[in-house]
JSON list of C-alpha atoms in Angstrom, two decimals:
[
{"chain": "N", "resi": 30, "resn": "SER", "atom": "CA", "xyz": [56.17, 104.41, 126.51]},
{"chain": "N", "resi": 31, "resn": "GLN", "atom": "CA", "xyz": [58.69, 101.33, 125.74]},
{"chain": "N", "resi": 32, "resn": "GLN", "atom": "CA", "xyz": [60.00, 99.72, 128.77]},
{"chain": "N", "resi": 33, "resn": "GLY", "atom": "CA", "xyz": [61.54, 96.50, 127.03]},
{"chain": "N", "resi": 34, "resn": "GLU", "atom": "CA", "xyz": [64.25, 97.11, 124.37]},
{"chain": "N", "resi": 35, "resn": "GLU", "atom": "CA", "xyz": [65.01, 93.92, 122.49]},
{"chain": "N", "resi": 36, "resn": "ASP", "atom": "CA", "xyz": [68.12, 93.20, 120.71]},
{"chain": "N", "resi": 37, "resn": "PRO", "atom": "CA", "xyz": [69.02, 92.27, 118.10]},
{"chain": "N", "resi": 38, "resn": "GLN", "atom": "CA", "xyz": [66.27, 93.63, 116.18]},
{"chain": "N", "resi": 39, "resn": "ALA", "atom": "CA", "xyz": [66.58, 91.04, 113.40]},
{"chain": "N", "resi": 40, "resn": "LEU", "atom": "CA", "xyz": [68.45, 87.62, 113.68]},
{"chain": "N", "resi": 41, "resn": "SER", "atom": "CA", "xyz": [68.96, 85.07, 110.67]},
{"chain": "N", "resi": 42, "resn": "ILE", "atom": "CA", "xyz": [69.98, 81.50, 111.57]},
{"chain": "N", "resi": 43, "resn": "GLN", "atom": "CA", "xyz": [70.34, 78.23, 110.11]},
{"chain": "N", "resi": 44, "resn": "GLU", "atom": "CA", "xyz": [67.82, 75.50, 111.29]},
{"chain": "N", "resi": 45, "resn": "GLY", "atom": "CA", "xyz": [69.26, 73.66, 114.13]},
{"chain": "N", "resi": 46, "resn": "GLU", "atom": "CA", "xyz": [71.29, 76.52, 115.59]},
{"chain": "N", "resi": 47, "resn": "ASN", "atom": "CA", "xyz": [70.55, 78.13, 118.64]},
{"chain": "N", "resi": 48, "resn": "ALA", "atom": "CA", "xyz": [68.98, 81.82, 118.91]},
{"chain": "N", "resi": 49, "resn": "THR", "atom": "CA", "xyz": [69.61, 83.97, 121.60]},
{"chain": "N", "resi": 50, "resn": "MET", "atom": "CA", "xyz": [67.46, 87.23, 122.00]},
{"chain": "N", "resi": 51, "resn": "ASN", "atom": "CA", "xyz": [67.96, 89.80, 124.95]},
{"chain": "N", "resi": 52, "resn": "CYS", "atom": "CA", "xyz": [65.62, 92.34, 126.30]},
{"chain": "N", "resi": 53, "resn": "SER", "atom": "CA", "xyz": [66.68, 95.14, 128.77]},
{"chain": "N", "resi": 54, "resn": "TYR", "atom": "CA", "xyz": [64.15, 97.29, 130.74]},
{"chain": "N", "resi": 55, "resn": "LYS", "atom": "CA", "xyz": [64.29, 100.48, 132.90]},
{"chain": "N", "resi": 56, "resn": "THR", "atom": "CA", "xyz": [62.32, 100.02, 135.70]},
{"chain": "N", "resi": 57, "resn": "SER", "atom": "CA", "xyz": [61.57, 97.64, 138.58]},
{"chain": "N", "resi": 58, "resn": "ILE", "atom": "CA", "xyz": [59.28, 94.95, 137.74]},
{"chain": "N", "resi": 59, "resn": "ASN", "atom": "CA", "xyz": [57.15, 92.16, 139.05]},
{"chain": "N", "resi": 60, "resn": "ASN", "atom": "CA", "xyz": [57.19, 89.81, 136.37]},
{"chain": "N", "resi": 61, "resn": "LEU", "atom": "CA", "xyz": [58.88, 89.43, 132.55]},
{"chain": "N", "resi": 62, "resn": "GLN", "atom": "CA", "xyz": [57.25, 87.71, 129.98]},
{"chain": "N", "resi": 63, "resn": "TRP", "atom": "CA", "xyz": [58.41, 86.57, 126.25]},
{"chain": "N", "resi": 64, "resn": "TYR", "atom": "CA", "xyz": [55.77, 86.25, 123.70]},
{"chain": "N", "resi": 65, "resn": "ARG", "atom": "CA", "xyz": [55.79, 85.44, 120.00]},
{"chain": "N", "resi": 66, "resn": "GLN", "atom": "CA", "xyz": [54.03, 86.98, 116.91]},
{"chain": "N", "resi": 67, "resn": "ASN", "atom": "CA", "xyz": [53.90, 85.22, 113.55]},
{"chain": "N", "resi": 68, "resn": "SER", "atom": "CA", "xyz": [53.45, 87.77, 110.85]},
{"chain": "N", "resi": 69, "resn": "GLY", "atom": "CA", "xyz": [50.10, 89.40, 110.93]},
{"chain": "N", "resi": 70, "resn": "ARG", "atom": "CA", "xyz": [48.61, 87.57, 113.93]},
{"chain": "N", "resi": 71, "resn": "GLY", "atom": "CA", "xyz": [48.17, 87.91, 117.62]},
{"chain": "N", "resi": 72, "resn": "LEU", "atom": "CA", "xyz": [50.61, 87.13, 120.37]},
{"chain": "N", "resi": 73, "resn": "VAL", "atom": "CA", "xyz": [51.41, 83.70, 121.79]},
{"chain": "N", "resi": 74, "resn": "HIS", "atom": "CA", "xyz": [52.58, 83.65, 125.21]},
{"chain": "N", "resi": 75, "resn": "LEU", "atom": "CA", "xyz": [55.83, 81.55, 125.62]},
{"chain": "N", "resi": 76, "resn": "ILE", "atom": "CA", "xyz": [57.04, 82.01, 129.30]},
{"chain": "N", "resi": 77, "resn": "LEU", "atom": "CA", "xyz": [56.80, 84.08, 132.30]},
{"chain": "N", "resi": 78, "resn": "ILE", "atom": "CA", "xyz": [59.63, 84.75, 134.87]},
{"chain": "N", "resi": 79, "resn": "ARG", "atom": "CA", "xyz": [58.94, 86.39, 137.99]},
{"chain": "N", "resi": 80, "resn": "SER", "atom": "CA", "xyz": [61.50, 89.12, 139.41]},
{"chain": "N", "resi": 81, "resn": "ASN", "atom": "CA", "xyz": [62.99, 86.52, 142.13]},
{"chain": "N", "resi": 82, "resn": "GLU", "atom": "CA", "xyz": [63.80, 83.92, 139.67]},
{"chain": "N", "resi": 83, "resn": "ARG", "atom": "CA", "xyz": [66.93, 83.76, 137.72]},
{"chain": "N", "resi": 84, "resn": "GLU", "atom": "CA", "xyz": [66.28, 81.14, 135.16]},
{"chain": "N", "resi": 85, "resn": "LYS", "atom": "CA", "xyz": [63.26, 79.24, 133.73]},
{"chain": "N", "resi": 86, "resn": "HIS", "atom": "CA", "xyz": [63.03, 76.63, 131.05]},
{"chain": "N", "resi": 87, "resn": "SER", "atom": "CA", "xyz": [59.96, 75.30, 128.86]},
{"chain": "N", "resi": 88, "resn": "GLY", "atom": "CA", "xyz": [60.87, 72.74, 126.09]},
{"chain": "N", "resi": 89, "resn": "ARG", "atom": "CA", "xyz": [63.41, 74.28, 124.02]},
{"chain": "N", "resi": 90, "resn": "LEU", "atom": "CA", "xyz": [63.30, 77.79, 125.70]},
{"chain": "N", "resi": 91, "resn": "ARG", "atom": "CA", "xyz": [65.45, 78.90, 128.27]},
{"chain": "N", "resi": 92, "resn": "VAL", "atom": "CA", "xyz": [64.83, 82.44, 129.92]},
{"chain": "N", "resi": 93, "resn": "THR", "atom": "CA", "xyz": [67.19, 84.12, 132.18]},
{"chain": "N", "resi": 94, "resn": "LEU", "atom": "CA", "xyz": [66.32, 87.04, 134.18]},
{"chain": "N", "resi": 95, "resn": "ASP", "atom": "CA", "xyz": [69.29, 89.38, 135.67]},
{"chain": "N", "resi": 96, "resn": "THR", "atom": "CA", "xyz": [67.49, 92.24, 137.82]},
{"chain": "N", "resi": 97, "resn": "SER", "atom": "CA", "xyz": [70.76, 93.78, 139.01]},
{"chain": "N", "resi": 98, "resn": "LYS", "atom": "CA", "xyz": [71.18, 94.50, 135.06]},
{"chain": "N", "resi": 99, "resn": "LYS", "atom": "CA", "xyz": [67.50, 94.78, 134.26]},
{"chain": "N", "resi": 100, "resn": "SER", "atom": "CA", "xyz": [67.95, 92.17, 131.49]},
{"chain": "N", "resi": 101, "resn": "SER", "atom": "CA", "xyz": [66.42, 89.09, 130.16]},
{"chain": "N", "resi": 102, "resn": "SER", "atom": "CA", "xyz": [67.43, 86.74, 127.47]},
{"chain": "N", "resi": 103, "resn": "LEU", "atom": "CA", "xyz": [65.50, 84.13, 125.70]},
{"chain": "N", "resi": 104, "resn": "LEU", "atom": "CA", "xyz": [67.12, 81.08, 123.99]},
{"chain": "N", "resi": 105, "resn": "ILE", "atom": "CA", "xyz": [65.79, 78.85, 121.61]},
{"chain": "N", "resi": 106, "resn": "THR", "atom": "CA", "xyz": [67.71, 75.70, 121.10]},
{"chain": "N", "resi": 107, "resn": "ALA", "atom": "CA", "xyz": [67.51, 73.73, 118.10]},
{"chain": "N", "resi": 108, "resn": "SER", "atom": "CA", "xyz": [65.90, 76.17, 116.12]},
{"chain": "N", "resi": 109, "resn": "ARG", "atom": "CA", "xyz": [63.30, 75.04, 113.40]},
{"chain": "N", "resi": 110, "resn": "ALA", "atom": "CA", "xyz": [61.84, 76.95, 110.57]},
{"chain": "N", "resi": 111, "resn": "ALA", "atom": "CA", "xyz": [58.63, 77.19, 112.48]},
{"chain": "N", "resi": 112, "resn": "ASP", "atom": "CA", "xyz": [60.33, 79.18, 114.81]},
{"chain": "N", "resi": 113, "resn": "THR", "atom": "CA", "xyz": [60.37, 82.04, 112.34]},
{"chain": "N", "resi": 114, "resn": "ALA", "atom": "CA", "xyz": [58.27, 84.99, 114.24]},
{"chain": "N", "resi": 115, "resn": "SER", "atom": "CA", "xyz": [58.80, 88.15, 116.08]},
{"chain": "N", "resi": 116, "resn": "TYR", "atom": "CA", "xyz": [59.56, 87.90, 119.49]},
{"chain": "N", "resi": 117, "resn": "PHE", "atom": "CA", "xyz": [58.64, 90.49, 122.24]},
{"chain": "N", "resi": 118, "resn": "CYS", "atom": "CA", "xyz": [59.42, 90.85, 126.04]},
{"chain": "N", "resi": 119, "resn": "ALA", "atom": "CA", "xyz": [57.01, 92.64, 128.18]},
{"chain": "N", "resi": 120, "resn": "THR", "atom": "CA", "xyz": [57.34, 93.49, 131.67]},
{"chain": "N", "resi": 121, "resn": "ASP", "atom": "CA", "xyz": [54.87, 94.60, 134.14]},
{"chain": "N", "resi": 122, "resn": "GLY", "atom": "CA", "xyz": [55.70, 96.35, 137.49]},
{"chain": "N", "resi": 123, "resn": "ALA", "atom": "CA", "xyz": [54.97, 99.01, 139.85]},
{"chain": "N", "resi": 124, "resn": "TYR", "atom": "CA", "xyz": [55.35, 101.74, 137.41]},
{"chain": "N", "resi": 125, "resn": "SER", "atom": "CA", "xyz": [52.05, 100.65, 135.45]},
{"chain": "N", "resi": 126, "resn": "GLY", "atom": "CA", "xyz": [49.76, 103.31, 136.01]},
{"chain": "N", "resi": 127, "resn": "ALA", "atom": "CA", "xyz": [46.64, 101.02, 135.75]},
{"chain": "N", "resi": 128, "resn": "GLY", "atom": "CA", "xyz": [48.17, 98.44, 138.20]},
{"chain": "N", "resi": 129, "resn": "SER", "atom": "CA", "xyz": [50.64, 95.79, 137.71]},
{"chain": "N", "resi": 130, "resn": "TYR", "atom": "CA", "xyz": [48.63, 94.06, 135.21]},
{"chain": "N", "resi": 131, "resn": "GLN", "atom": "CA", "xyz": [49.46, 96.34, 132.77]},
{"chain": "N", "resi": 132, "resn": "LEU", "atom": "CA", "xyz": [52.23, 95.39, 130.27]},
{"chain": "N", "resi": 133, "resn": "THR", "atom": "CA", "xyz": [54.65, 97.25, 128.17]},
{"chain": "N", "resi": 134, "resn": "PHE", "atom": "CA", "xyz": [56.27, 95.62, 125.41]},
{"chain": "N", "resi": 135, "resn": "GLY", "atom": "CA", "xyz": [59.68, 96.02, 123.74]},
{"chain": "N", "resi": 136, "resn": "LYS", "atom": "CA", "xyz": [59.97, 96.74, 120.19]},
{"chain": "N", "resi": 137, "resn": "GLY", "atom": "CA", "xyz": [60.95, 92.84, 119.30]},
{"chain": "N", "resi": 138, "resn": "THR", "atom": "CA", "xyz": [63.30, 90.95, 117.67]},
{"chain": "N", "resi": 139, "resn": "LYS", "atom": "CA", "xyz": [62.47, 89.23, 114.10]},
{"chain": "N", "resi": 140, "resn": "LEU", "atom": "CA", "xyz": [63.87, 85.79, 113.93]},
{"chain": "N", "resi": 141, "resn": "SER", "atom": "CA", "xyz": [64.29, 84.21, 110.63]},
{"chain": "N", "resi": 142, "resn": "VAL", "atom": "CA", "xyz": [65.33, 80.51, 110.88]},
{"chain": "N", "resi": 143, "resn": "ILE", "atom": "CA", "xyz": [66.49, 79.15, 107.41]},
{"chain": "N", "resi": 144, "resn": "PRO", "atom": "CA", "xyz": [65.77, 75.38, 106.58]},
{"chain": "U", "resi": 27, "resn": "GLY", "atom": "CA", "xyz": [44.57, 76.57, 127.17]},
{"chain": "U", "resi": 28, "resn": "ALA", "atom": "CA", "xyz": [42.59, 80.01, 127.50]},
{"chain": "U", "resi": 29, "resn": "VAL", "atom": "CA", "xyz": [41.38, 81.30, 124.10]},
{"chain": "U", "resi": 30, "resn": "VAL", "atom": "CA", "xyz": [40.56, 85.13, 123.29]},
{"chain": "U", "resi": 31, "resn": "SER", "atom": "CA", "xyz": [38.71, 85.31, 120.13]},
{"chain": "U", "resi": 32, "resn": "GLN", "atom": "CA", "xyz": [38.87, 88.81, 117.99]},
{"chain": "U", "resi": 33, "resn": "HIS", "atom": "CA", "xyz": [36.17, 89.46, 115.18]},
{"chain": "U", "resi": 34, "resn": "PRO", "atom": "CA", "xyz": [36.57, 90.51, 112.40]},
{"chain": "U", "resi": 35, "resn": "SER", "atom": "CA", "xyz": [40.19, 89.53, 111.43]},
{"chain": "U", "resi": 36, "resn": "TRP", "atom": "CA", "xyz": [40.21, 92.07, 108.75]},
{"chain": "U", "resi": 37, "resn": "VAL", "atom": "CA", "xyz": [37.94, 94.73, 107.53]},
{"chain": "U", "resi": 38, "resn": "ILE", "atom": "CA", "xyz": [38.16, 97.51, 105.07]},
{"chain": "U", "resi": 39, "resn": "CYS", "atom": "CA", "xyz": [35.97, 100.64, 105.26]},
{"chain": "U", "resi": 40, "resn": "LYS", "atom": "CA", "xyz": [35.17, 104.01, 103.76]},
{"chain": "U", "resi": 41, "resn": "SER", "atom": "CA", "xyz": [36.84, 107.15, 105.40]},
{"chain": "U", "resi": 42, "resn": "GLY", "atom": "CA", "xyz": [34.10, 108.34, 107.80]},
{"chain": "U", "resi": 43, "resn": "THR", "atom": "CA", "xyz": [32.46, 104.81, 108.71]},
{"chain": "U", "resi": 44, "resn": "SER", "atom": "CA", "xyz": [32.62, 103.52, 112.23]},
{"chain": "U", "resi": 45, "resn": "VAL", "atom": "CA", "xyz": [33.98, 100.21, 112.79]},
{"chain": "U", "resi": 46, "resn": "LYS", "atom": "CA", "xyz": [33.31, 97.88, 115.82]},
{"chain": "U", "resi": 47, "resn": "ILE", "atom": "CA", "xyz": [35.83, 94.95, 116.72]},
{"chain": "U", "resi": 48, "resn": "GLU", "atom": "CA", "xyz": [34.97, 92.39, 119.23]},
{"chain": "U", "resi": 49, "resn": "CYS", "atom": "CA", "xyz": [37.12, 90.61, 121.77]},
{"chain": "U", "resi": 50, "resn": "ARG", "atom": "CA", "xyz": [35.75, 87.52, 123.64]},
{"chain": "U", "resi": 51, "resn": "SER", "atom": "CA", "xyz": [37.22, 85.35, 126.32]},
{"chain": "U", "resi": 52, "resn": "LEU", "atom": "CA", "xyz": [36.18, 81.75, 125.35]},
{"chain": "U", "resi": 53, "resn": "ASP", "atom": "CA", "xyz": [36.75, 79.68, 128.01]},
{"chain": "U", "resi": 54, "resn": "PHE", "atom": "CA", "xyz": [37.21, 82.02, 131.04]},
{"chain": "U", "resi": 55, "resn": "GLN", "atom": "CA", "xyz": [35.82, 85.14, 132.63]},
{"chain": "U", "resi": 56, "resn": "ALA", "atom": "CA", "xyz": [37.87, 88.33, 132.06]},
{"chain": "U", "resi": 57, "resn": "THR", "atom": "CA", "xyz": [37.24, 91.47, 134.23]},
{"chain": "U", "resi": 58, "resn": "THR", "atom": "CA", "xyz": [40.24, 92.96, 132.45]},
{"chain": "U", "resi": 59, "resn": "MET", "atom": "CA", "xyz": [40.78, 93.43, 128.65]},
{"chain": "U", "resi": 60, "resn": "PHE", "atom": "CA", "xyz": [43.47, 95.28, 127.10]},
{"chain": "U", "resi": 61, "resn": "TRP", "atom": "CA", "xyz": [43.48, 96.69, 123.38]},
{"chain": "U", "resi": 62, "resn": "TYR", "atom": "CA", "xyz": [46.53, 97.62, 121.59]},
{"chain": "U", "resi": 63, "resn": "ARG", "atom": "CA", "xyz": [47.67, 98.96, 118.39]},
{"chain": "U", "resi": 64, "resn": "GLN", "atom": "CA", "xyz": [50.50, 97.79, 116.35]},
{"chain": "U", "resi": 65, "resn": "PHE", "atom": "CA", "xyz": [52.01, 99.60, 113.44]},
{"chain": "U", "resi": 66, "resn": "PRO", "atom": "CA", "xyz": [53.90, 97.46, 110.65]},
{"chain": "U", "resi": 67, "resn": "LYS", "atom": "CA", "xyz": [57.26, 96.20, 112.00]},
{"chain": "U", "resi": 68, "resn": "GLN", "atom": "CA", "xyz": [56.48, 98.01, 115.34]},
{"chain": "U", "resi": 69, "resn": "SER", "atom": "CA", "xyz": [55.63, 96.93, 118.76]},
{"chain": "U", "resi": 70, "resn": "LEU", "atom": "CA", "xyz": [52.30, 96.74, 120.47]},
{"chain": "U", "resi": 71, "resn": "MET", "atom": "CA", "xyz": [51.19, 100.12, 121.99]},
{"chain": "U", "resi": 72, "resn": "LEU", "atom": "CA", "xyz": [48.56, 99.94, 124.49]},
{"chain": "U", "resi": 73, "resn": "MET", "atom": "CA", "xyz": [45.67, 102.17, 123.82]},
{"chain": "U", "resi": 74, "resn": "ALA", "atom": "CA", "xyz": [43.49, 101.42, 126.91]},
{"chain": "U", "resi": 75, "resn": "THR", "atom": "CA", "xyz": [42.52, 99.06, 129.66]},
{"chain": "U", "resi": 76, "resn": "SER", "atom": "CA", "xyz": [38.89, 97.70, 129.47]},
{"chain": "U", "resi": 77, "resn": "ASN", "atom": "CA", "xyz": [37.31, 97.16, 132.71]},
{"chain": "U", "resi": 78, "resn": "GLU", "atom": "CA", "xyz": [33.93, 95.23, 132.93]},
{"chain": "U", "resi": 79, "resn": "GLY", "atom": "CA", "xyz": [31.02, 97.46, 134.39]},
{"chain": "U", "resi": 80, "resn": "SER", "atom": "CA", "xyz": [33.13, 100.60, 134.48]},
{"chain": "U", "resi": 81, "resn": "LYS", "atom": "CA", "xyz": [34.88, 102.92, 132.03]},
{"chain": "U", "resi": 82, "resn": "ALA", "atom": "CA", "xyz": [37.87, 102.21, 130.30]},
{"chain": "U", "resi": 83, "resn": "THR", "atom": "CA", "xyz": [41.20, 103.56, 131.17]},
{"chain": "U", "resi": 84, "resn": "TYR", "atom": "CA", "xyz": [43.05, 105.18, 128.11]},
{"chain": "U", "resi": 85, "resn": "GLU", "atom": "CA", "xyz": [46.59, 105.63, 127.89]},
{"chain": "U", "resi": 86, "resn": "GLN", "atom": "CA", "xyz": [48.03, 109.34, 127.21]},
{"chain": "U", "resi": 87, "resn": "GLY", "atom": "CA", "xyz": [47.31, 110.59, 123.51]},
{"chain": "U", "resi": 88, "resn": "VAL", "atom": "CA", "xyz": [44.39, 108.14, 122.95]},
{"chain": "U", "resi": 89, "resn": "GLU", "atom": "CA", "xyz": [41.29, 109.72, 122.19]},
{"chain": "U", "resi": 90, "resn": "LYS", "atom": "CA", "xyz": [38.43, 108.35, 124.02]},
{"chain": "U", "resi": 91, "resn": "ASP", "atom": "CA", "xyz": [35.70, 109.93, 121.93]},
{"chain": "U", "resi": 92, "resn": "LYS", "atom": "CA", "xyz": [37.73, 108.29, 118.80]},
{"chain": "U", "resi": 93, "resn": "PHE", "atom": "CA", "xyz": [38.17, 104.92, 120.24]},
{"chain": "U", "resi": 94, "resn": "LEU", "atom": "CA", "xyz": [34.82, 103.96, 122.13]},
{"chain": "U", "resi": 95, "resn": "ILE", "atom": "CA", "xyz": [35.35, 100.83, 124.28]},
{"chain": "U", "resi": 96, "resn": "ASN", "atom": "CA", "xyz": [32.68, 98.66, 126.01]},
{"chain": "U", "resi": 97, "resn": "HIS", "atom": "CA", "xyz": [33.03, 96.00, 128.21]},
{"chain": "U", "resi": 98, "resn": "ALA", "atom": "CA", "xyz": [29.41, 95.12, 129.09]},
{"chain": "U", "resi": 99, "resn": "SER", "atom": "CA", "xyz": [30.13, 91.41, 130.06]},
{"chain": "U", "resi": 100, "resn": "LEU", "atom": "CA", "xyz": [32.75, 89.09, 131.53]},
{"chain": "U", "resi": 101, "resn": "THR", "atom": "CA", "xyz": [33.43, 87.55, 128.37]},
{"chain": "U", "resi": 102, "resn": "LEU", "atom": "CA", "xyz": [33.27, 90.39, 125.81]},
{"chain": "U", "resi": 103, "resn": "SER", "atom": "CA", "xyz": [34.87, 93.94, 125.23]},
{"chain": "U", "resi": 104, "resn": "THR", "atom": "CA", "xyz": [34.17, 95.93, 122.04]},
{"chain": "U", "resi": 105, "resn": "LEU", "atom": "CA", "xyz": [36.43, 98.64, 120.42]},
{"chain": "U", "resi": 106, "resn": "THR", "atom": "CA", "xyz": [34.63, 101.06, 118.00]},
{"chain": "U", "resi": 107, "resn": "VAL", "atom": "CA", "xyz": [36.69, 103.16, 115.80]},
{"chain": "U", "resi": 108, "resn": "THR", "atom": "CA", "xyz": [34.18, 106.18, 114.97]},
{"chain": "U", "resi": 109, "resn": "SER", "atom": "CA", "xyz": [34.45, 107.93, 112.00]},
{"chain": "U", "resi": 110, "resn": "ALA", "atom": "CA", "xyz": [37.56, 105.96, 110.84]},
{"chain": "U", "resi": 111, "resn": "HIS", "atom": "CA", "xyz": [40.07, 107.87, 108.76]},
{"chain": "U", "resi": 112, "resn": "PRO", "atom": "CA", "xyz": [43.19, 106.30, 106.61]},
{"chain": "U", "resi": 113, "resn": "GLU", "atom": "CA", "xyz": [45.36, 107.28, 109.48]},
{"chain": "U", "resi": 114, "resn": "ASP", "atom": "CA", "xyz": [43.52, 104.87, 111.74]},
{"chain": "U", "resi": 115, "resn": "SER", "atom": "CA", "xyz": [44.45, 101.88, 109.41]},
{"chain": "U", "resi": 116, "resn": "SER", "atom": "CA", "xyz": [46.49, 99.54, 111.89]},
{"chain": "U", "resi": 117, "resn": "PHE", "atom": "CA", "xyz": [46.44, 96.28, 113.41]},
{"chain": "U", "resi": 118, "resn": "TYR", "atom": "CA", "xyz": [44.49, 96.26, 116.45]},
{"chain": "U", "resi": 119, "resn": "ILE", "atom": "CA", "xyz": [45.13, 93.41, 119.00]},
{"chain": "U", "resi": 120, "resn": "CYS", "atom": "CA", "xyz": [42.96, 92.75, 122.29]},
{"chain": "U", "resi": 121, "resn": "SER", "atom": "CA", "xyz": [43.75, 90.59, 125.24]},
{"chain": "U", "resi": 122, "resn": "ALA", "atom": "CA", "xyz": [42.68, 89.27, 128.22]},
{"chain": "U", "resi": 123, "resn": "ILE", "atom": "CA", "xyz": [43.98, 88.35, 131.56]},
{"chain": "U", "resi": 124, "resn": "ARG", "atom": "CA", "xyz": [43.22, 84.96, 132.97]},
{"chain": "U", "resi": 125, "resn": "PRO", "atom": "CA", "xyz": [43.57, 84.87, 136.65]},
{"chain": "U", "resi": 126, "resn": "SER", "atom": "CA", "xyz": [45.84, 81.88, 138.01]},
{"chain": "U", "resi": 127, "resn": "GLY", "atom": "CA", "xyz": [48.70, 81.40, 140.20]},
{"chain": "U", "resi": 128, "resn": "LYS", "atom": "CA", "xyz": [51.20, 81.55, 137.64]},
{"chain": "U", "resi": 129, "resn": "GLY", "atom": "CA", "xyz": [51.14, 85.54, 137.08]},
{"chain": "U", "resi": 130, "resn": "ASN", "atom": "CA", "xyz": [49.22, 87.94, 135.15]},
{"chain": "U", "resi": 131, "resn": "ILE", "atom": "CA", "xyz": [49.62, 86.30, 131.90]},
{"chain": "U", "resi": 132, "resn": "GLN", "atom": "CA", "xyz": [47.59, 87.96, 128.93]},
{"chain": "U", "resi": 133, "resn": "TYR", "atom": "CA", "xyz": [46.31, 85.83, 126.14]},
{"chain": "U", "resi": 134, "resn": "PHE", "atom": "CA", "xyz": [45.78, 87.56, 123.11]},
{"chain": "U", "resi": 135, "resn": "GLY", "atom": "CA", "xyz": [43.40, 87.50, 120.07]},
{"chain": "U", "resi": 136, "resn": "ALA", "atom": "CA", "xyz": [44.57, 87.16, 116.24]},
{"chain": "U", "resi": 137, "resn": "GLY", "atom": "CA", "xyz": [44.15, 90.66, 115.80]},
{"chain": "U", "resi": 138, "resn": "THR", "atom": "CA", "xyz": [41.92, 92.92, 113.37]},
{"chain": "U", "resi": 139, "resn": "ARG", "atom": "CA", "xyz": [43.73, 94.61, 110.40]},
{"chain": "U", "resi": 140, "resn": "LEU", "atom": "CA", "xyz": [41.81, 97.71, 109.47]},
{"chain": "U", "resi": 141, "resn": "SER", "atom": "CA", "xyz": [42.51, 99.24, 106.24]},
{"chain": "U", "resi": 142, "resn": "VAL", "atom": "CA", "xyz": [40.50, 102.73, 105.83]},
{"chain": "U", "resi": 143, "resn": "LEU", "atom": "CA", "xyz": [40.08, 103.78, 102.26]}
]
């Protein structure tokens, strides 16, 4: 079942602009992660934020987490054409039947960065 | 960084044949691996959790006799789609957990595109 829900479903921006994607989830979590997927490829882990963290940075990526609202955002600054991909949030937590290692993915945001 | 290798990357087969997909952790040992299925423009759906040395745990609605999982070593898990049919055509992705102090990060293979004619 889907836990994370990203919005928007699709986002198109000009190179150099910032891209913001949001993710909402329904139940308690231990961690929230963001992954990137190029078309027809596997997923690449971008960043993990723990439930007791509010913000995390990695290069041009900035992730926020608001556990009271059960939401997270991924900001990509100064976007490049190479950032074009689908971005998924994934959560793990106490709801996972097979233990907290299990991830549940949202539907993803398809980002297109126009050169 | 951690690398997970998945093979083959693309397979086309006739209806009724069985297809085996391999997932290897190349530079770490993985006691737990996961198999996902992804339809076009959709998210990943967990099919099963593969545990080294024990039976896989299947998600609800996933036929264990249809999707055979074997995790015989700490670096290899295989998914066999038995008697594949056109509706089994999909993108299959595996992942492995690399233990670290940074949390339960899953590293993904590049995926296998299965096309059943």
